[in-house]
mmCIF file of C-alpha atoms in Angstrom:
data_model
loop_
_atom_site.group_PDB
_atom_site.id
_atom_site.type_symbol
_atom_site.label_atom_id
_atom_site.label_comp_id
_atom_site.label_asym_id
_atom_site.label_seq_id
_atom_site.Cartn_x
_atom_site.Cartn_y
_atom_site.Cartn_z
ATOM 1 C CA MET A 22 14.131 11.973 8.596
ATOM 2 C CA LYS A 23 13.765 8.740 6.651
ATOM 3 C CA ASN A 24 13.620 8.368 2.887
ATOM 4 C CA GLN A 25 14.823 11.861 2.051
ATOM 5 C CA THR A 26 15.768 12.570 -1.541
ATOM 6 C CA THR A 27 19.512 12.867 -1.074
ATOM 7 C CA VAL A 28 20.189 13.293 -4.781
ATOM 8 C CA ALA A 29 18.076 15.884 -6.555
ATOM 9 C CA PRO A 30 15.460 14.166 -8.727
ATOM 10 C CA LEU A 31 16.125 14.541 -12.445
ATOM 11 C CA SER A 32 19.571 16.034 -11.842
ATOM 12 C CA ASN A 33 20.830 14.144 -14.899
ATOM 13 C CA ASN A 34 17.884 15.048 -17.100
ATOM 14 C CA ARG A 35 18.002 18.478 -18.732
ATOM 15 C CA ASN A 36 14.659 18.227 -20.490
ATOM 16 C CA ASP A 37 11.707 20.207 -19.174
ATOM 17 C CA TYR A 38 9.379 17.277 -19.898
ATOM 18 C CA LEU A 39 9.753 13.509 -19.557
ATOM 19 C CA THR A 40 8.377 10.541 -21.445
ATOM 20 C CA VAL A 41 6.912 7.517 -19.646
ATOM 21 C CA VAL A 42 10.195 5.644 -20.130
ATOM 22 C CA GLU A 43 12.227 8.527 -18.698
ATOM 23 C CA LEU A 44 9.875 8.752 -15.716
ATOM 24 C CA LEU A 45 10.234 5.010 -15.071
ATOM 25 C CA THR A 46 14.029 5.357 -15.175
ATOM 26 C CA GLU A 47 13.992 8.251 -12.726
ATOM 27 C CA LEU A 48 11.686 6.438 -10.293
ATOM 28 C CA ALA A 49 13.952 3.371 -10.354
ATOM 29 C CA GLU A 50 17.029 5.519 -9.703
ATOM 30 C CA GLN A 51 15.257 7.074 -6.714
ATOM 31 C CA GLY A 52 14.527 3.622 -5.250
ATOM 32 C CA LEU A 53 10.844 3.756 -6.227
ATOM 33 C CA PRO A 54 10.581 1.351 -9.172
ATOM 34 C CA LEU A 55 7.146 0.945 -10.735
ATOM 35 C CA PRO A 56 5.936 -1.208 -13.628
ATOM 36 C CA GLU A 57 4.847 0.706 -16.724
ATOM 37 C CA LYS A 58 1.211 -0.345 -16.245
ATOM 38 C CA GLN A 59 1.205 1.575 -12.946
ATOM 39 C CA ILE A 60 2.187 4.766 -14.751
ATOM 40 C CA HIS A 61 -0.590 4.256 -17.281
ATOM 41 C CA PHE A 62 -3.128 3.808 -14.489
ATOM 42 C CA ARG A 63 -1.847 6.796 -12.510
ATOM 43 C CA ARG A 64 -2.256 9.090 -15.493
ATOM 44 C CA LYS A 65 -5.888 8.036 -16.058
ATOM 45 C CA SER A 66 -8.688 10.481 -15.226
ATOM 46 C CA GLY A 67 -12.453 10.417 -15.601
ATOM 47 C CA GLU A 68 -15.785 10.804 -13.874
ATOM 48 C CA ILE A 69 -17.793 8.489 -11.611
ATOM 49 C CA ASP A 70 -21.367 9.370 -10.628
ATOM 50 C CA GLY A 71 -20.684 13.051 -11.254
ATOM 51 C CA HIS A 72 -17.472 13.001 -9.236
ATOM 52 C CA ILE A 73 -14.367 14.096 -11.123
ATOM 53 C CA VAL A 74 -11.498 11.652 -10.598
ATOM 54 C CA PRO A 75 -8.260 13.511 -11.335
ATOM 55 C CA ALA A 76 -5.128 11.928 -12.716
ATOM 56 C CA GLU A 77 -2.337 11.254 -10.264
ATOM 57 C CA LEU A 78 0.269 11.961 -12.947
ATOM 58 C CA ASN A 79 -0.576 14.656 -15.483
ATOM 59 C CA PHE A 80 0.732 13.858 -18.956
ATOM 60 C CA VAL A 81 0.061 16.451 -21.653
ATOM 61 C CA LYS A 82 0.911 17.216 -25.267
ATOM 62 C CA VAL A 83 3.686 19.784 -25.532
ATOM 63 C CA LYS A 84 4.047 22.186 -28.421
ATOM 64 C CA GLY A 85 6.975 21.207 -30.608
ATOM 65 C CA CYS A 86 7.125 17.645 -29.237
ATOM 66 C CA GLY A 87 4.689 16.020 -31.627
ATOM 67 C CA SER A 88 1.813 13.861 -30.418
ATOM 68 C CA ARG A 89 3.675 12.299 -27.489
ATOM 69 C CA LEU A 90 2.251 12.705 -24.014
ATOM 70 C CA LEU A 91 4.792 14.127 -21.592
ATOM 71 C CA ILE A 92 4.966 15.102 -17.924
ATOM 72 C CA SER A 93 6.741 18.213 -16.672
ATOM 73 C CA LYS A 94 9.963 17.922 -14.705
ATOM 74 C CA GLY A 95 8.454 20.057 -11.948
ATOM 75 C CA ASP A 96 5.509 17.684 -11.529
ATOM 76 C CA VAL A 97 7.840 14.687 -11.420
ATOM 77 C CA ILE A 98 10.012 16.258 -8.724
ATOM 78 C CA LYS A 99 6.952 17.021 -6.565
ATOM 79 C CA TYR A 100 5.639 13.498 -7.123
ATOM 80 C CA ILE A 101 8.919 11.838 -6.101
ATOM 81 C CA VAL A 102 9.159 13.998 -2.986
ATOM 82 C CA ARG A 103 5.615 12.962 -2.036
ATOM 83 C CA LEU A 104 6.293 9.269 -2.662
ATOM 84 C CA LYS A 105 9.370 9.463 -0.448
ATOM 85 C CA LYS A 106 7.200 10.831 2.351
ATOM 86 C CA GLN A 107 4.633 8.045 2.087
ATOM 87 C CA SER A 108 6.833 5.010 1.575
ATOM 88 C CA VAL A 109 9.356 2.800 3.303
ATOM 89 C CA SER A 110 11.831 0.249 1.969
ATOM 90 C CA ILE A 111 11.329 -3.503 2.403
ATOM 91 C CA THR A 112 14.361 -5.741 2.991
ATOM 92 C CA TYR A 113 14.985 -9.420 3.640
ATOM 93 C CA LYS A 114 15.245 -8.498 7.312
ATOM 94 C CA ASP A 115 11.575 -7.506 7.158
ATOM 95 C CA VAL A 116 10.674 -10.763 5.374
ATOM 96 C CA LYS A 117 12.606 -12.731 8.005
ATOM 97 C CA SER A 118 10.727 -11.013 10.833
ATOM 98 C CA VAL A 119 7.358 -11.753 9.247
ATOM 99 C CA VAL A 120 8.182 -15.434 8.709
ATOM 100 C CA GLU A 121 9.511 -15.828 12.269
ATOM 101 C CA ASN A 122 6.348 -14.375 13.782
ATOM 102 C CA TYR A 123 3.875 -15.932 11.386
ATOM 103 C CA ASP A 124 5.006 -19.546 11.254
ATOM 104 C CA ASP A 125 1.787 -21.095 12.611
ATOM 105 C CA VAL A 126 -0.295 -19.259 10.032
ATOM 106 C CA MET A 127 2.027 -20.285 7.212
ATOM 107 C CA LEU A 128 1.392 -23.927 8.009
ATOM 108 C CA LYS A 129 -2.362 -23.769 8.565
ATOM 109 C CA PRO A 130 -4.637 -25.544 6.055
ATOM 110 C CA ALA A 131 -6.057 -23.451 3.240
ATOM 111 C CA ARG A 132 -9.572 -22.244 3.935
ATOM 112 C CA ALA A 133 -12.372 -23.339 1.641
ATOM 113 C CA ALA A 134 -13.045 -21.086 -1.348
ATOM 114 C CA MET A 135 -9.918 -19.043 -0.678
ATOM 115 C CA ARG A 136 -6.598 -20.748 -1.324
ATOM 116 C CA GLN A 137 -7.650 -24.338 -1.855
ATOM 117 C CA ASN A 138 -6.506 -24.196 -5.474
ATOM 118 C CA ARG A 139 -3.127 -22.653 -4.706
ATOM 119 C CA ASN A 140 -0.069 -24.836 -4.216
ATOM 120 C CA PHE A 141 1.829 -24.533 -0.969
ATOM 121 C CA THR A 142 4.477 -22.165 -2.315
ATOM 122 C CA GLY A 143 1.831 -19.892 -3.802
ATOM 123 C CA LYS A 144 -0.056 -19.851 -0.503
ATOM 124 C CA ILE A 145 3.104 -18.981 1.420
ATOM 125 C CA GLU A 146 3.933 -16.131 -0.951
ATOM 126 C CA ASP A 147 0.412 -14.738 -0.586
ATOM 127 C CA GLU A 148 0.631 -14.883 3.205
ATOM 128 C CA ILE A 149 4.063 -13.236 3.345
ATOM 129 C CA LYS A 150 3.094 -10.439 0.965
ATOM 130 C CA GLY A 151 -0.132 -9.806 2.848
ATOM 131 C CA LYS A 152 1.606 -9.556 6.203
ATOM 132 C CA LEU A 153 4.432 -7.465 4.738
ATOM 133 C CA VAL A 154 1.822 -4.804 4.003
ATOM 134 C CA GLU A 155 0.950 -4.615 7.698
ATOM 135 C CA TRP A 156 4.648 -4.770 8.560
ATOM 136 C CA GLY A 157 5.299 -1.951 6.109
ATOM 137 C CA LEU A 158 2.735 0.326 7.732
ATOM 138 C CA ALA A 159 4.088 -0.441 11.196
ATOM 139 C CA LYS A 160 7.644 0.195 9.980
ATOM 140 C CA TYR A 161 6.545 3.468 8.419
ATOM 141 C CA ALA A 162 4.829 4.634 11.627
ATOM 142 C CA TYR A 163 7.900 3.797 13.695
ATOM 143 C CA GLU A 164 10.409 5.401 11.339
ATOM 144 C CA MET A 165 8.319 8.539 10.934
ATOM 145 C CA ILE A 166 7.234 9.305 14.505
ATOM 146 C CA GLY A 167 8.345 6.425 16.737
ATOM 147 C CA LEU A 168 4.823 4.956 16.984
ATOM 148 C CA GLU A 169 5.012 1.202 17.689
ATOM 149 C CA LEU A 170 1.893 -0.362 16.213
ATOM 150 C CA VAL A 171 1.210 -3.952 17.278
ATOM 151 C CA ILE A 172 0.844 -6.429 14.418
ATOM 152 C CA ASP A 173 -1.450 -9.361 15.151
ATOM 153 C CA PHE A 174 0.344 -12.594 14.262
ATOM 154 C CA ALA A 175 -2.162 -14.836 16.050
ATOM 155 C CA LEU A 176 -3.482 -17.922 14.319
ATOM 156 C CA VAL A 177 -6.959 -17.057 13.102
ATOM 157 C CA THR A 178 -9.944 -19.361 13.462
ATOM 158 C CA ILE A 179 -13.306 -18.544 11.934
ATOM 159 C CA THR A 180 -15.051 -19.135 15.277
ATOM 160 C CA THR A 181 -12.950 -16.705 17.310
ATOM 161 C CA ARG A 182 -12.288 -13.787 14.977
ATOM 162 C CA LYS A 183 -13.844 -12.124 11.973
ATOM 163 C CA ARG A 184 -10.763 -12.096 9.759
ATOM 164 C CA ASP A 185 -6.975 -12.114 9.564
ATOM 165 C CA GLU A 186 -6.532 -8.829 7.742
ATOM 166 C CA GLY A 187 -4.658 -5.767 8.931
ATOM 167 C CA ASP A 188 -6.348 -4.040 11.785
ATOM 168 C CA PHE A 189 -4.206 -1.987 14.130
ATOM 169 C CA VAL A 190 -6.013 -1.842 17.450
ATOM 170 C CA LYS A 191 -3.052 -1.692 19.850
ATOM 171 C CA CYS A 192 0.302 0.038 20.137
ATOM 172 C CA LEU A 193 3.232 -0.118 22.532
ATOM 173 C CA VAL A 194 3.661 2.669 25.064
ATOM 174 C CA GLU A 195 6.877 2.363 27.073
ATOM 175 C CA GLY A 196 6.975 -1.330 26.189
ATOM 176 C CA LYS A 197 3.409 -2.075 27.273
ATOM 177 C CA GLU A 198 0.468 -2.796 24.980
ATOM 178 C CA LYS A 199 -2.189 -0.098 25.024
ATOM 179 C CA SER A 200 -5.522 -0.226 23.212
ATOM 180 C CA ILE A 201 -6.107 2.382 20.533
ATOM 181 C CA PRO A 202 -9.480 4.130 21.028
ATOM 182 C CA ASP A 203 -12.156 3.037 18.560
ATOM 183 C CA ASN A 204 -12.201 6.293 16.598
ATOM 184 C CA PHE A 205 -8.482 5.960 15.809
ATOM 185 C CA LYS A 206 -8.266 2.267 14.921
ATOM 186 C CA ILE A 207 -6.685 1.709 11.518
ATOM 187 C CA SER A 208 -7.484 -0.959 8.941
ATOM 188 C CA VAL A 209 -4.854 -1.313 6.235
ATOM 189 C CA LYS A 210 -6.122 -2.574 2.889
ATOM 190 C CA SER A 211 -3.574 -3.926 0.460
ATOM 191 C CA THR A 212 -4.195 -3.928 -3.253
ATOM 192 C CA SER A 213 -2.620 -5.848 -6.094
ATOM 193 C CA GLY A 214 -4.473 -3.425 -8.346
ATOM 194 C CA ASN A 215 -5.416 0.163 -7.724
ATOM 195 C CA LEU A 216 -8.642 0.420 -5.741
ATOM 196 C CA LEU A 217 -9.799 0.763 -2.180
ATOM 197 C CA ALA A 218 -12.664 -1.724 -2.398
ATOM 198 C CA VAL A 219 -14.393 -3.180 0.676
ATOM 199 C CA PRO A 220 -17.535 -5.371 0.830
ATOM 200 C CA GLU A 221 -20.337 -3.714 2.778
ATOM 201 C CA VAL A 222 -20.264 -6.285 5.595
ATOM 202 C CA GLU A 223 -16.592 -5.567 6.266
ATOM 203 C CA THR A 224 -17.243 -1.881 6.786
ATOM 204 C CA THR A 225 -18.947 -2.842 10.067
ATOM 205 C CA TRP A 226 -15.759 -4.474 11.365
ATOM 206 C CA GLU A 227 -12.980 -2.888 13.343
ATOM 207 C CA GLY A 228 -11.116 0.084 11.972
ATOM 208 C CA GLU A 229 -12.370 3.663 11.705
ATOM 209 C CA TRP A 230 -9.706 4.614 9.189
ATOM 210 C CA PHE A 231 -9.010 2.759 5.968
ATOM 211 C CA VAL A 232 -5.482 2.980 4.591
ATOM 212 C CA LEU A 233 -4.900 1.813 1.033
ATOM 213 C CA ALA A 234 -1.398 0.391 0.684
ATOM 214 C CA LYS A 235 0.596 -1.254 -2.071
ATOM 215 C CA LEU A 236 3.622 -3.520 -1.838
ATOM 216 C CA HIS A 237 6.170 -3.222 -4.626
ATOM 217 C CA ILE A 238 8.534 -6.176 -4.236
ATOM 218 C CA GLU A 239 10.818 -8.239 -6.460
ATOM 219 C CA ASN A 240 8.954 -11.180 -7.965
ATOM 220 C CA LYS A 241 11.822 -13.561 -7.228
ATOM 221 C CA PHE A 242 12.303 -12.695 -3.562
ATOM 222 C CA LEU A 243 10.844 -16.007 -2.382
ATOM 223 C CA TYR A 244 12.804 -18.016 -4.961
ATOM 224 C CA ASP A 245 16.043 -16.445 -3.745
ATOM 225 C CA ALA A 246 15.083 -17.311 -0.166
ATOM 226 C CA ILE A 247 14.522 -20.927 -1.200
ATOM 227 C CA LYS A 248 17.930 -20.987 -2.900
ATOM 228 C CA ALA A 249 19.505 -19.550 0.248
ATOM 229 C CA GLY A 250 17.908 -22.332 2.286
ATOM 230 C CA LEU A 251 19.458 -24.861 -0.075
ATOM 231 C CA GLY A 252 22.886 -23.261 0.318
ATOM 232 C CA ILE A 253 23.233 -22.012 -3.255
ATOM 233 C CA TYR A 254 22.619 -18.303 -2.676
ATOM 234 C CA ASN A 255 23.770 -15.803 -0.065
ATOM 235 C CA ILE A 256 21.123 -13.362 1.145
ATOM 236 C CA ASP A 257 22.031 -9.783 1.993
ATOM 237 C CA PHE A 258 19.455 -9.080 4.682
ATOM 238 C CA GLU A 259 19.904 -5.313 4.353
ATOM 239 C CA ARG A 260 19.295 -5.225 0.585
ATOM 240 C CA ASN A 261 16.122 -3.510 -0.548
ATOM 241 C CA LEU A 262 13.683 -5.946 -2.133
ATOM 242 C CA GLY A 263 11.254 -3.184 -2.951
ATOM 243 C CA TRP A 264 9.109 -0.667 -1.170
ATOM 244 C CA PHE A 265 5.834 -0.195 0.671
ATOM 245 C CA GLU A 266 3.608 2.649 -0.515
ATOM 246 C CA ILE A 267 0.700 4.391 1.183
ATOM 247 C CA ARG A 268 -1.713 5.118 -1.657
ATOM 248 C CA GLY A 269 -4.078 7.183 0.479
ATOM 249 C CA PHE A 270 -6.414 7.044 3.473
ATOM 250 C CA VAL A 271 -10.014 7.865 4.332
ATOM 251 C CA SER A 272 -12.327 7.762 7.344
ATOM 252 C CA LYS A 273 -14.935 5.017 7.409
ATOM 253 C CA LYS A 274 -17.602 7.721 7.637
ATOM 254 C CA ASP A 275 -16.530 9.286 4.348
ATOM 255 C CA PHE A 276 -15.827 5.949 2.691
ATOM 256 C CA THR A 277 -19.379 4.703 3.263
ATOM 257 C CA ASP A 278 -20.979 8.041 2.327
ATOM 258 C CA LEU A 279 -22.464 7.427 -1.117
ATOM 259 C CA THR A 280 -22.366 11.133 -1.905
ATOM 260 C CA LYS A 281 -18.577 10.693 -1.910
ATOM 261 C CA SER A 282 -18.036 6.996 -2.583
ATOM 262 C CA TYR A 283 -19.240 4.472 -5.184
ATOM 263 C CA LYS A 284 -20.993 1.178 -4.513
ATOM 264 C CA GLY A 285 -21.195 -1.718 -6.953
ATOM 265 C CA VAL A 286 -19.587 -4.865 -8.326
ATOM 266 C CA ASN A 287 -17.498 -2.887 -10.808
ATOM 267 C CA LEU A 288 -16.620 0.670 -11.753
ATOM 268 C CA PRO A 289 -17.973 2.423 -14.840
ATOM 269 C CA LEU A 290 -15.697 3.320 -17.733
ATOM 270 C CA PRO A 291 -12.944 4.466 -17.977
ATOM 271 C CA PHE A 292 -12.051 2.695 -14.713
ATOM 272 C CA LYS A 293 -13.968 -0.543 -15.307
ATOM 273 C CA MET A 294 -12.019 -3.632 -14.239
ATOM 274 C CA ASP A 295 -11.695 -6.823 -16.256
ATOM 275 C CA ASN A 296 -13.583 -8.842 -13.623
ATOM 276 C CA ASP A 297 -16.539 -7.961 -11.412
ATOM 277 C CA PHE A 298 -16.476 -8.366 -7.652
ATOM 278 C CA GLY A 299 -18.635 -11.204 -6.347
ATOM 279 C CA ARG A 300 -20.795 -8.752 -4.419
ATOM 280 C CA ASP A 301 -21.258 -5.027 -3.972
ATOM 281 C CA ASN A 302 -18.241 -3.144 -2.669
ATOM 282 C CA TYR A 303 -17.720 0.406 -1.569
ATOM 283 C CA ILE A 304 -15.049 1.657 -3.978
ATOM 284 C CA LEU A 305 -12.754 4.672 -4.141
ATOM 285 C CA LEU A 306 -9.792 5.348 -6.412
ATOM 286 C CA PRO A 307 -6.498 6.558 -4.904
ATOM 287 C CA THR A 308 -6.912 10.179 -5.995
ATOM 288 C CA GLN A 309 -10.317 10.216 -4.262
ATOM 289 C CA LEU A 310 -8.529 9.429 -0.991
ATOM 290 C CA ASN A 311 -6.439 11.777 1.118
ATOM 291 C CA GLN A 312 -2.944 11.440 -0.376
ATOM 292 C CA ASN A 313 -1.330 14.174 1.717
ATOM 293 C CA PRO A 314 1.488 12.545 3.726
ATOM 294 C CA GLU A 315 1.441 15.308 6.335
ATOM 295 C CA ASP A 316 -2.227 14.584 7.061
ATOM 296 C CA PHE A 317 -1.508 10.878 7.490
ATOM 297 C CA ILE A 318 1.398 11.590 9.826
ATOM 298 C CA GLU A 319 -0.961 13.808 11.829
ATOM 299 C CA LEU A 320 -3.369 10.852 12.132
ATOM 300 C CA LEU A 321 -0.521 8.653 13.388
ATOM 301 C CA ASN A 322 0.500 11.341 15.868
ATOM 302 C CA ASN A 323 -3.073 11.425 17.172
ATOM 303 C CA VAL A 324 -3.012 7.636 17.577
ATOM 304 C CA LYS A 325 0.211 7.929 19.533
ATOM 305 C CA LYS A 326 -1.167 10.728 21.707
ATOM 306 C CA VAL A 327 -4.522 9.185 22.625
ATOM 307 C CA ALA A 328 -2.984 5.760 23.332
ATOM 308 C CA SER A 329 -0.514 7.388 25.729
ATOM 309 C CA GLU A 330 -3.181 9.175 27.760
#
C-alpha cells in the first residue's frame, strides 16, 4: 500500500492538543507540508444558502490553555491518515515525464486573453503545474489499484477540441486503449485556491465526475531545473518536490443541483473571495464534496471494471 504512515503521527508530541505551528510541523514531518494560510482556510466554517459548511480542521478553545485555538491530537492523527490515503508524492521524474510528453504544447503561442501577458518562463511553469495535476491523478490511480488512465498530451487547437484541461476518457487495458463509458468519465479540476468552481458552459463538456485536486510543489522546482540545464546543479530525480492532493469529488448531477450547490460570481461571507469570477460559476467548497478516500477508490475500481468489460 502506498503512502502509509510508517512513523506514528505525533509520536514526538506529548500534548493532547496542538497549535497551528505544531500542526504545520507535524504535517511537514509526515511529507505533507502545507502553508499556514491553508490551515486557516481549512479551519473555516460557515453557511451558504442554508447549507452548513463544516470546517475541515476543528480548532477549539481548551480549558486551561487561554484563548488560543487548538486542535486535538486525535483529530490530527485521523486527518494525516486520510491525507495519506488521498495523496501521492511528486518528484522530478514526474516533471521530466510531463515535459517529455508535452513539448509541443510548451512551445505553442499563448492564446489571446489567457497567457498573453505572461513571459515564457511563467507560461511554461503554468503548463507544467497544470499537467502535473493530471499526472498526479493518474499516478494515484495506478499506485492505488493499478488503473492506467490515459493522459491527453495532444496539441490543442480551438477548432478541434473544446479545451486542454484534464478529462480522463480512456484507460489502458492489457496495453490497449479502451474508452471509459460516459457515466464514469472523470474531469480533474485543479485549484490554486480552495474551490471547485466551474462555469456553467463547461458543465456540459465531457466528464461525469468532477475531482478537485491541489498540487503542493516547491516554488523553486523550475529554477533548479534551469540550473541543472546550465550544469550548475545536480537533480535527484527521485527526490520529492511536493505532493498531489485529492481535495474531494462529486458527480456532475449533484454539482449542478442548486439544492446542493451554489451558483454565482463569488461566494457570500465568510467564504467570499478577493476577486469575482468573470461569469457565473457552480461552486462547492471541499467539505461539501465527498472527501472519503475509500469512496473515491471505489469510483476508480468501477472505472477499471467497466473499461475492461
